[in-house]
Backbone as ProteinMPNN parsed JSONL, in Angstrom:
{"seq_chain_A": "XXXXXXXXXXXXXXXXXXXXXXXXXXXXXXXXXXXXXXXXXXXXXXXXXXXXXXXXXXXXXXXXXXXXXXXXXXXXXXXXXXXXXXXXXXXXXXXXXXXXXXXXXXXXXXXXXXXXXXXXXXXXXXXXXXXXXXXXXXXXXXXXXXXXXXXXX", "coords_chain_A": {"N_chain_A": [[-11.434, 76.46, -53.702], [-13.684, 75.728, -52.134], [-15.427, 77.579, -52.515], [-16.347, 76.648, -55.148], [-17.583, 74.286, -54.005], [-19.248, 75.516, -52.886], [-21.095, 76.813, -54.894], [-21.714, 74.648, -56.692], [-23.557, 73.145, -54.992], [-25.473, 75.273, -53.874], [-26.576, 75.655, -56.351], [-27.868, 73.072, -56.956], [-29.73, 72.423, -55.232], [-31.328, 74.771, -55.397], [-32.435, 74.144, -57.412], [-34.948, 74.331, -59.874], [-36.497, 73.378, -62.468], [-37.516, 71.099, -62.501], [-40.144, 71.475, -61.329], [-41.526, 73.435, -63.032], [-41.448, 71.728, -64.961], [-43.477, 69.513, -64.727], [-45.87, 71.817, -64.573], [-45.884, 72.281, -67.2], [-46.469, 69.454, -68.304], [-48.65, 68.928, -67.159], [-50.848, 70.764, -67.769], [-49.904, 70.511, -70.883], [-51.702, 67.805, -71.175], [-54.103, 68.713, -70.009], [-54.994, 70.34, -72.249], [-54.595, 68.591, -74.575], [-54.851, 66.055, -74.268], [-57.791, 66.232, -72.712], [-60.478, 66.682, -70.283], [-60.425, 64.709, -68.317], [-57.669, 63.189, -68.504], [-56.02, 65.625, -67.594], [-56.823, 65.971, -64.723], [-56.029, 63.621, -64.368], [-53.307, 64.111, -63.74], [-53.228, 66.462, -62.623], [-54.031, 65.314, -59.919], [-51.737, 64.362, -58.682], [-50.833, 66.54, -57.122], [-53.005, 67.766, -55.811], [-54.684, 68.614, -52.855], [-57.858, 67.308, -52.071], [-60.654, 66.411, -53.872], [-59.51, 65.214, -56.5], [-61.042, 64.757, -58.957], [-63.37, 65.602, -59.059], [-62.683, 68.213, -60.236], [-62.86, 70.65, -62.957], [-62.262, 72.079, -65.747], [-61.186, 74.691, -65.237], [-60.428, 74.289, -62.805], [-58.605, 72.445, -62.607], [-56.369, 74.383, -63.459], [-56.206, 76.309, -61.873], [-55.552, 74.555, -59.685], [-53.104, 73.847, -59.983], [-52.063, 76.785, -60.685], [-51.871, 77.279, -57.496], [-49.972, 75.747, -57.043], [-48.15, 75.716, -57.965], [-47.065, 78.598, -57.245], [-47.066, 77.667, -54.172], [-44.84, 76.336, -54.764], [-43.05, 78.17, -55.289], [-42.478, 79.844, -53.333], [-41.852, 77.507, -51.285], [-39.93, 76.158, -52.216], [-38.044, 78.254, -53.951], [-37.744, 80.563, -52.701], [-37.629, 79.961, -49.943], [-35.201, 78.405, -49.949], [-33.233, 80.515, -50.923], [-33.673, 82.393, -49.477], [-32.832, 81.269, -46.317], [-30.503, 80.785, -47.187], [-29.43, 82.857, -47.059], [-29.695, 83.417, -44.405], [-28.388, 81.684, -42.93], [-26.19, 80.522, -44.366], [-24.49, 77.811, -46.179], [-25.325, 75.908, -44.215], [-27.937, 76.674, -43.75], [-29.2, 76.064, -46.002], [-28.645, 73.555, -46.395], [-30.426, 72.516, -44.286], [-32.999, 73.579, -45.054], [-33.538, 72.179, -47.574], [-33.758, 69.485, -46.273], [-35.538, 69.6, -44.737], [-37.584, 69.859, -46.205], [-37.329, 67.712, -48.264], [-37.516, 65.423, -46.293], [-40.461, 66.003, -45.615], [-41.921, 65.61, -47.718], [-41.544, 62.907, -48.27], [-42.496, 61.89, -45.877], [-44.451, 63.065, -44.764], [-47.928, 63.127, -44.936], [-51.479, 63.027, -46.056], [-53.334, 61.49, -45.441], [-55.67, 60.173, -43.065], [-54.987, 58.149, -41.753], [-51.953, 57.946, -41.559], [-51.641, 60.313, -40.431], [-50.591, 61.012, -38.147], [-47.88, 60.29, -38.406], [-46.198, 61.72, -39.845], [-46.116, 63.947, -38.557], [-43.886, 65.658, -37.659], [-42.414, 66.13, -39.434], [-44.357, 67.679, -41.469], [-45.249, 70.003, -39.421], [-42.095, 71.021, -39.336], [-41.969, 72.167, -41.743], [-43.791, 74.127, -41.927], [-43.127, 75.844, -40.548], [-40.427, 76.468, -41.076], [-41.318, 77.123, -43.79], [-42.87, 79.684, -43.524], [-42.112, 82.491, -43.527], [-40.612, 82.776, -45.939], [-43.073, 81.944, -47.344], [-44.723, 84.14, -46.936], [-42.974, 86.218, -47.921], [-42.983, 85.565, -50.981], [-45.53, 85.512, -51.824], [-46.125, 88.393, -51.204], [-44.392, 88.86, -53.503], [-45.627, 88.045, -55.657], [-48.051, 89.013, -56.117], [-47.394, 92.11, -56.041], [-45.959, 91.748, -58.547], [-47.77, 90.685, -60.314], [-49.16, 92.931, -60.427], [-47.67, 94.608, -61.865], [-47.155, 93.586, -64.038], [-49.981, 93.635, -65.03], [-50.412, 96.793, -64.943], [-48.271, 96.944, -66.904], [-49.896, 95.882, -69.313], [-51.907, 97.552, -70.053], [-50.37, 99.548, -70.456], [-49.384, 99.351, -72.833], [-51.438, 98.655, -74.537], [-52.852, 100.794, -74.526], [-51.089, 102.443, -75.963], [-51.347, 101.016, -78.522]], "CA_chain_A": [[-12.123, 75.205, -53.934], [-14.471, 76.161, -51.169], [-16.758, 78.427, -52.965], [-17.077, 76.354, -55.998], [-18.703, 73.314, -53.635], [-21.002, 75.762, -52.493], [-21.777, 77.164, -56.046], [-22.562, 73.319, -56.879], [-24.742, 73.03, -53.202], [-26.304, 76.316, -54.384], [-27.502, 75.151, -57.771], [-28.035, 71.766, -57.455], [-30.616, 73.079, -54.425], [-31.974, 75.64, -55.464], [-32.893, 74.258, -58.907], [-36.843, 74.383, -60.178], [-36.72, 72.729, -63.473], [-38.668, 70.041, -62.415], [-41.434, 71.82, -60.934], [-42.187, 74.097, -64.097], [-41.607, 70.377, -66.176], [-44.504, 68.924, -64.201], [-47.018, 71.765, -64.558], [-45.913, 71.826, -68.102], [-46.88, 68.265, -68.803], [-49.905, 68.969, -66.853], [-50.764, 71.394, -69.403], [-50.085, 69.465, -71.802], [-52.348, 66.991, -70.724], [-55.626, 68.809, -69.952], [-55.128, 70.614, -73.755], [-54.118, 67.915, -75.726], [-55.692, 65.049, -74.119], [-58.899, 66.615, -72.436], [-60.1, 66.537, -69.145], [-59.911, 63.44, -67.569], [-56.23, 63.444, -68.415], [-55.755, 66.788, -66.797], [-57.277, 65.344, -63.794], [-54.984, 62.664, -63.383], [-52.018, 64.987, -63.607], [-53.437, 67.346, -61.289], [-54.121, 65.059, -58.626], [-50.525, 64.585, -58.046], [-50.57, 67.819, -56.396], [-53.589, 68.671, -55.96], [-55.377, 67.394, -52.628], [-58.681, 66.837, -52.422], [-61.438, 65.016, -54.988], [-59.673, 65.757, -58.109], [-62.029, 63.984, -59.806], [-64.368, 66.977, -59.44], [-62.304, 69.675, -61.023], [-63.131, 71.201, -64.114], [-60.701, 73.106, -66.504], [-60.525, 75.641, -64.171], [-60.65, 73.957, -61.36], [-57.161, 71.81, -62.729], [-55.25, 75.591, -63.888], [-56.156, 76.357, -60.307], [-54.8, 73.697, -58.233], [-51.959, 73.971, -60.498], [-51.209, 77.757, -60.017], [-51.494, 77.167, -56.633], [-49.294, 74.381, -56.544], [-46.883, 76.566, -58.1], [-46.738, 79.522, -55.985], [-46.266, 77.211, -53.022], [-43.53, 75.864, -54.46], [-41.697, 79.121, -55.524], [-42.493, 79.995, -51.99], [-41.29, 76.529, -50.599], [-38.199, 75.735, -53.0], [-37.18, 78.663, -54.209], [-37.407, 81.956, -51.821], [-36.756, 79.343, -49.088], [-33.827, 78.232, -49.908], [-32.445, 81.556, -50.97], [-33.797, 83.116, -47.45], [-32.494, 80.337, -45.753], [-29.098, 80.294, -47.316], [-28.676, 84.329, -46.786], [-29.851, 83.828, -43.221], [-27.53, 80.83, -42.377], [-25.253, 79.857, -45.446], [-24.794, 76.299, -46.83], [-26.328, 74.732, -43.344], [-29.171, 76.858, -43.693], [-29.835, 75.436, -47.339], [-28.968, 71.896, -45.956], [-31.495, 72.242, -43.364], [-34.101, 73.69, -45.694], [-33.627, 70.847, -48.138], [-33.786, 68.195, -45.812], [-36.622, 69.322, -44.047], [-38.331, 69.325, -47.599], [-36.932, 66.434, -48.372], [-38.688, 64.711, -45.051], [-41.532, 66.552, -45.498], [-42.247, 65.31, -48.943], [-41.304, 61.411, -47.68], [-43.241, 61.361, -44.849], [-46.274, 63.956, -44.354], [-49.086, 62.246, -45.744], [-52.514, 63.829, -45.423], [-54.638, 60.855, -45.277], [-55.366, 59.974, -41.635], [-53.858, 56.479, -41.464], [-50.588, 57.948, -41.665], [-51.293, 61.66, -40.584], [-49.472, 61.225, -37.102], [-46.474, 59.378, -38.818], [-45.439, 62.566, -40.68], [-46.491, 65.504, -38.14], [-42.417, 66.25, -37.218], [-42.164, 67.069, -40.896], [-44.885, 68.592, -41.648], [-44.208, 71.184, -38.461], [-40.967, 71.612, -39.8], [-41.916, 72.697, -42.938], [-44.806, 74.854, -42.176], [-42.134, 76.988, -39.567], [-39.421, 77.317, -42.057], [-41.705, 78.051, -45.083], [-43.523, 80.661, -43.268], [-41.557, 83.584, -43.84], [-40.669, 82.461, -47.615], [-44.12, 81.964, -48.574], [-45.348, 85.59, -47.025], [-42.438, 87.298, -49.287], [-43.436, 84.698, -52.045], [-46.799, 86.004, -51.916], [-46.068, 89.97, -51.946], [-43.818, 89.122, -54.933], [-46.61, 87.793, -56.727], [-49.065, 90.234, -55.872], [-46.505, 92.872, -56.62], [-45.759, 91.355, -59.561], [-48.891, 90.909, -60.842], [-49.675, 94.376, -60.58], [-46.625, 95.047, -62.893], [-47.92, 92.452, -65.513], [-51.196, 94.741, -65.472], [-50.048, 97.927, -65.387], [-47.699, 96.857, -68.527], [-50.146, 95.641, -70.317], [-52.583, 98.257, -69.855], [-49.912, 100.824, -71.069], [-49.234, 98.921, -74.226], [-52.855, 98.44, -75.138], [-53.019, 102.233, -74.702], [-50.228, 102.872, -77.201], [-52.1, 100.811, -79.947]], "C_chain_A": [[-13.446, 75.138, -53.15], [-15.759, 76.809, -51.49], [-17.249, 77.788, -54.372], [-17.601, 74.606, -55.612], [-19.806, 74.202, -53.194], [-21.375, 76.832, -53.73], [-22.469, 76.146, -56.353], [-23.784, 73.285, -55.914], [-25.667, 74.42, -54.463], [-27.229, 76.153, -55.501], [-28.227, 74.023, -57.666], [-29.745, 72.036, -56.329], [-31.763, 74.072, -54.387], [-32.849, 75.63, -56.859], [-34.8, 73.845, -59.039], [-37.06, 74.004, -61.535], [-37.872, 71.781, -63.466], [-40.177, 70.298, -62.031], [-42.319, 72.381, -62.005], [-42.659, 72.771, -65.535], [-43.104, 69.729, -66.068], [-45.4, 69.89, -64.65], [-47.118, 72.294, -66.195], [-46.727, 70.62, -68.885], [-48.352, 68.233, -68.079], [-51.236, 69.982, -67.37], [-51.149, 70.942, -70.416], [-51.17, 68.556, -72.473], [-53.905, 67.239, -71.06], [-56.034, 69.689, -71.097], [-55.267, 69.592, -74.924], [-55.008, 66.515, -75.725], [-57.362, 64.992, -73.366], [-58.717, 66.803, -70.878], [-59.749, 65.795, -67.863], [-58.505, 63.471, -67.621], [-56.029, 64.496, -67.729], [-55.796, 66.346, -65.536], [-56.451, 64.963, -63.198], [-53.497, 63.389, -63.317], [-51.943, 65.519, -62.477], [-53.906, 66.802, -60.112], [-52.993, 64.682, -58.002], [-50.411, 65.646, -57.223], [-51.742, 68.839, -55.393], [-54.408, 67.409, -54.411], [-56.777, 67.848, -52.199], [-59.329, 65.563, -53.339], [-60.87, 66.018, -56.248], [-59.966, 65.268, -59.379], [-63.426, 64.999, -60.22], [-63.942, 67.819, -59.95], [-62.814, 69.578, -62.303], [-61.875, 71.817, -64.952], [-60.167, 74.26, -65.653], [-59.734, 75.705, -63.509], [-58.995, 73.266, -61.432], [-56.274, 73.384, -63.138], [-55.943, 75.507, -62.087], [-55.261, 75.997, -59.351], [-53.269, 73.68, -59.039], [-50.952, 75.749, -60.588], [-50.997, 77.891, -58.724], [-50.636, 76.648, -55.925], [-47.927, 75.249, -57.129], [-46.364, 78.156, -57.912], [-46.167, 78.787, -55.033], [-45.054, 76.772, -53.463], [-42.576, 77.075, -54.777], [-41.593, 79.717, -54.356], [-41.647, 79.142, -51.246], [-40.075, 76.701, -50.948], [-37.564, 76.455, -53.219], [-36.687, 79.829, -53.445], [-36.979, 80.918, -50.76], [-35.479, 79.215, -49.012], [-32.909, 79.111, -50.281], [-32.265, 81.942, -49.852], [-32.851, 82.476, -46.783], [-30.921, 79.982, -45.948], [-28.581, 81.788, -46.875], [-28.586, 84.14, -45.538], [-28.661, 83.169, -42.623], [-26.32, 80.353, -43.526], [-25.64, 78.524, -45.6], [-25.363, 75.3, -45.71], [-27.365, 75.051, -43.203], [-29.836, 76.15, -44.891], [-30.016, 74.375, -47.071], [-29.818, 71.631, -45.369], [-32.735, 72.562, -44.069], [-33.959, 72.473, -46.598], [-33.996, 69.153, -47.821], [-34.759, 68.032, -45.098], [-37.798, 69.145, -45.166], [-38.301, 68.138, -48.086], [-38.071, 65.15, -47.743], [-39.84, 64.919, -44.862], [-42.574, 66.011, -46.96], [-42.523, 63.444, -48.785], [-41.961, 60.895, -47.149], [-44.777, 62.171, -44.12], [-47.173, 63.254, -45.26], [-50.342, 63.225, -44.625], [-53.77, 63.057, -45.253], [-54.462, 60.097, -43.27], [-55.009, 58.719, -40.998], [-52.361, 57.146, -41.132], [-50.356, 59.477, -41.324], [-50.153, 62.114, -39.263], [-47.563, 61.258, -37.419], [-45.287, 60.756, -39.261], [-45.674, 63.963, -39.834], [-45.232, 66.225, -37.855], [-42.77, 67.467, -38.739], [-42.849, 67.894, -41.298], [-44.875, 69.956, -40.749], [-43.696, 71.911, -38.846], [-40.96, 72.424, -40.491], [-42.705, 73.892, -42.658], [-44.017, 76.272, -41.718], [-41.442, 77.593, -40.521], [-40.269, 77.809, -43.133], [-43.075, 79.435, -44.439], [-43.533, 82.029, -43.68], [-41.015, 83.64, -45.619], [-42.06, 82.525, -47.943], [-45.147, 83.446, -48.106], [-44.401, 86.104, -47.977], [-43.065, 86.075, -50.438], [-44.812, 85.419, -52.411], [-46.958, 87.399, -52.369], [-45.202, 89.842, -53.414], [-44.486, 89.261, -55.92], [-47.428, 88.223, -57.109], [-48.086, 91.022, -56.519], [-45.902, 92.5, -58.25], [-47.077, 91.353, -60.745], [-49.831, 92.11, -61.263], [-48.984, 94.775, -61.634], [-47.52, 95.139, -63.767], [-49.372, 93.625, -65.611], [-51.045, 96.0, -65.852], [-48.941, 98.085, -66.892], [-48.664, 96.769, -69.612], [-51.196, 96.855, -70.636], [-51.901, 99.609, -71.245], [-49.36, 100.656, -72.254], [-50.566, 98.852, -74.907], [-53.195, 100.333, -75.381], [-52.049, 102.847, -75.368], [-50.712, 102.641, -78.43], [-52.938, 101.081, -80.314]], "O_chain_A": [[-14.317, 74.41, -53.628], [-16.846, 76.657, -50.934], [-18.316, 78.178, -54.847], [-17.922, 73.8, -56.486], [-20.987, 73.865, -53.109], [-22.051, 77.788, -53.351], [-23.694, 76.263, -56.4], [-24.936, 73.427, -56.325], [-26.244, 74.269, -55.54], [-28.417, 76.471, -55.529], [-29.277, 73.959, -58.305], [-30.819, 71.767, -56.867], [-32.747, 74.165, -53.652], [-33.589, 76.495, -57.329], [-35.543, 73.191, -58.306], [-38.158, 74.444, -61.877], [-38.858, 71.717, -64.202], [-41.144, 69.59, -62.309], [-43.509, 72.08, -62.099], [-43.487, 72.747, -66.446], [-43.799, 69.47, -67.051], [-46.197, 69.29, -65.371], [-48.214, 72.698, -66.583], [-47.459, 70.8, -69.859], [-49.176, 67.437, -68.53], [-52.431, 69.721, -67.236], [-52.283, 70.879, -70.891], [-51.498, 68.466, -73.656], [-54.683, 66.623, -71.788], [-57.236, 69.942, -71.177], [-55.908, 69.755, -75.963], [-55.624, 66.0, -76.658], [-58.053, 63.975, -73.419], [-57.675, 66.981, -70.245], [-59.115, 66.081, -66.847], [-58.023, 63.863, -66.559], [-55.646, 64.009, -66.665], [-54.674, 66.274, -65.035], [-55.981, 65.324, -62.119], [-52.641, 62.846, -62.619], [-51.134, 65.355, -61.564], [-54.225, 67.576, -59.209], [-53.045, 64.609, -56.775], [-49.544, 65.42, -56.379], [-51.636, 69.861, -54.716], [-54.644, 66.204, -54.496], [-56.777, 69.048, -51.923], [-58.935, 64.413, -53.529], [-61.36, 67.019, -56.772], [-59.392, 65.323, -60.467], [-64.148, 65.087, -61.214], [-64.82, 68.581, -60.355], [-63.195, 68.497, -62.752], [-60.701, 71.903, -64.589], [-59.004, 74.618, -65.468], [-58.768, 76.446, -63.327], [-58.212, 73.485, -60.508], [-55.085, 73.129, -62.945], [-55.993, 74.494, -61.389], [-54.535, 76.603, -58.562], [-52.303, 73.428, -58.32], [-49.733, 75.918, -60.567], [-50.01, 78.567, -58.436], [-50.389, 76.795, -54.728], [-46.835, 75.268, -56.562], [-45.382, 78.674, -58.444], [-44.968, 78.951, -54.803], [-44.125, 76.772, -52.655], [-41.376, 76.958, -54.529], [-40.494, 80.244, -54.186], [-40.755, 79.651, -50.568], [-39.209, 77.251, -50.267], [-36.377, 76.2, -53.015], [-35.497, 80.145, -53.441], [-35.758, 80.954, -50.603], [-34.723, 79.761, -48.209], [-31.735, 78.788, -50.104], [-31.22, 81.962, -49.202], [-31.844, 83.156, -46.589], [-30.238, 79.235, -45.247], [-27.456, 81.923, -46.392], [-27.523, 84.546, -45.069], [-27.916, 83.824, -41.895], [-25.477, 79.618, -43.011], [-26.739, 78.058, -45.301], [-25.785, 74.178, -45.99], [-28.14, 74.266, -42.656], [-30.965, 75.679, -44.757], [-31.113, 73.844, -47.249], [-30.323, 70.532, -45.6], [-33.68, 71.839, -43.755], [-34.498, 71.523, -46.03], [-34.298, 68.172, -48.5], [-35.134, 66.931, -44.694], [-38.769, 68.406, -45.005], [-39.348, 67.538, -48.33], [-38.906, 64.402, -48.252], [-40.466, 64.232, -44.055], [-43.8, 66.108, -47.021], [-43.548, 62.871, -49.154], [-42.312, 59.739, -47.386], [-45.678, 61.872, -43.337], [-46.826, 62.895, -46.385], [-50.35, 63.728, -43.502], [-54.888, 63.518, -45.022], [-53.498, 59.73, -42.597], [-54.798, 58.484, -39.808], [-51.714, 56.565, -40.26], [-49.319, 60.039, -41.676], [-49.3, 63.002, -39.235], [-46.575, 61.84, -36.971], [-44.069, 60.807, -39.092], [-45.435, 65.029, -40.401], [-45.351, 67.448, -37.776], [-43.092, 68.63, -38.979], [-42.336, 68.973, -41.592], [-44.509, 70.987, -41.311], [-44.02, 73.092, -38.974], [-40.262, 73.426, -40.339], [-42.246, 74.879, -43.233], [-44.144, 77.387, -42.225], [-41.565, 78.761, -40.888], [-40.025, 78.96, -43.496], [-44.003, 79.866, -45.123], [-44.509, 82.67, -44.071], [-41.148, 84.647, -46.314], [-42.314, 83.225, -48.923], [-46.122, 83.783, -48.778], [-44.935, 86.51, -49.009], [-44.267, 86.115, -50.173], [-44.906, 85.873, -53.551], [-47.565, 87.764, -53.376], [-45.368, 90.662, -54.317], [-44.358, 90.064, -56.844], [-47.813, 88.072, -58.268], [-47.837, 90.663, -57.67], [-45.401, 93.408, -58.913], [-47.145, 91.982, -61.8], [-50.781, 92.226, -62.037], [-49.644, 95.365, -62.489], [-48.29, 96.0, -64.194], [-49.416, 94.398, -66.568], [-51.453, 96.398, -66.943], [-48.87, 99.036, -67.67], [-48.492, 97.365, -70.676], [-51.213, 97.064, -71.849], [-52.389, 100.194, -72.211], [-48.844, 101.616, -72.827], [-50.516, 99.083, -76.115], [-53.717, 100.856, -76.366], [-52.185, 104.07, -75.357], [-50.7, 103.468, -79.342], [-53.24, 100.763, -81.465]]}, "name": "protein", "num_of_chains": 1, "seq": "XXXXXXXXXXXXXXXXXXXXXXXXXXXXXXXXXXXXXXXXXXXXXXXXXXXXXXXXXXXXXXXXXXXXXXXXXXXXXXXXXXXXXXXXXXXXXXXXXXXXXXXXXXXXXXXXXXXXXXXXXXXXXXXXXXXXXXXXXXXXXXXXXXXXXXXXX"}
């Protein structure tokens, strides 16, 4: 009974649906409805003036925004559960959690949230360097595939 609460914990934790939904609909957005719409999508995530981006400039802050999080959410909480089991996941979740709640980056409120932010930056340190060679490494794949299919046709 033991291993199928921490199959639930495991999933319910480790899940990324929502992140790919968001830059989906943000997508969506700066195709379908132009770029002003894009805009306002991508300033959910995105900080700065994202009032200045361009088409680019919104795919941008939006692949960036989703690296960090397969960095944050998802190698984290794998790392984090190999290193420690289900209290390492709890503790990565909750410092995300708090970190999401209460870091704010405007300076009215930047003291309020510095625990969390801390927190987060420590634990996702080591997740978002492998996060990074994956992607790199990965990316190299994706080239070298396509390369050697283009050179078949």
């Amino acid at each position: 009974m033991g291993w199928v609460l921490g199959l639930v914990l495991l999933v319910l934790l480790i899940s990324q649906s929502g992140t790919f939904g968001e830059a989906l609909h943000t997508l969506r957005a700066l195709i379908r409805d132009g770029l002003e719409s894009g805009r306002k999508r991508a300033a959910a995530f995105h900080r700065g003036e994202g009032y200045r981006l361009d088409s680019h400039g919104v795919c941008w802050a939006l692949t960036k925004n989703l690296a960090g999080l397969f960095g944050r959410c998802l190698i984290g909480s794998i790392l984090w559960y190999c290193i420690l089991g289900i209290p390492g996941l709890l503790l990565h979740a909750m410092v995300l959690a708090m970190f999401r709640q209460l870091a704010r980056h405007e300076s009215a409120q930047a003291r309020f949230g510095w625990l969390a932010d801390r927190l987060e930056r420590v634990l996702g340190a080591v997740p978002g360097w492998i996060a990074g060679q994956l992607l790199c490494f990965l990316s190299f794949l994706r080239r070298r595939r396509a390369r050697s299919r283009s050179s078949v046709s």
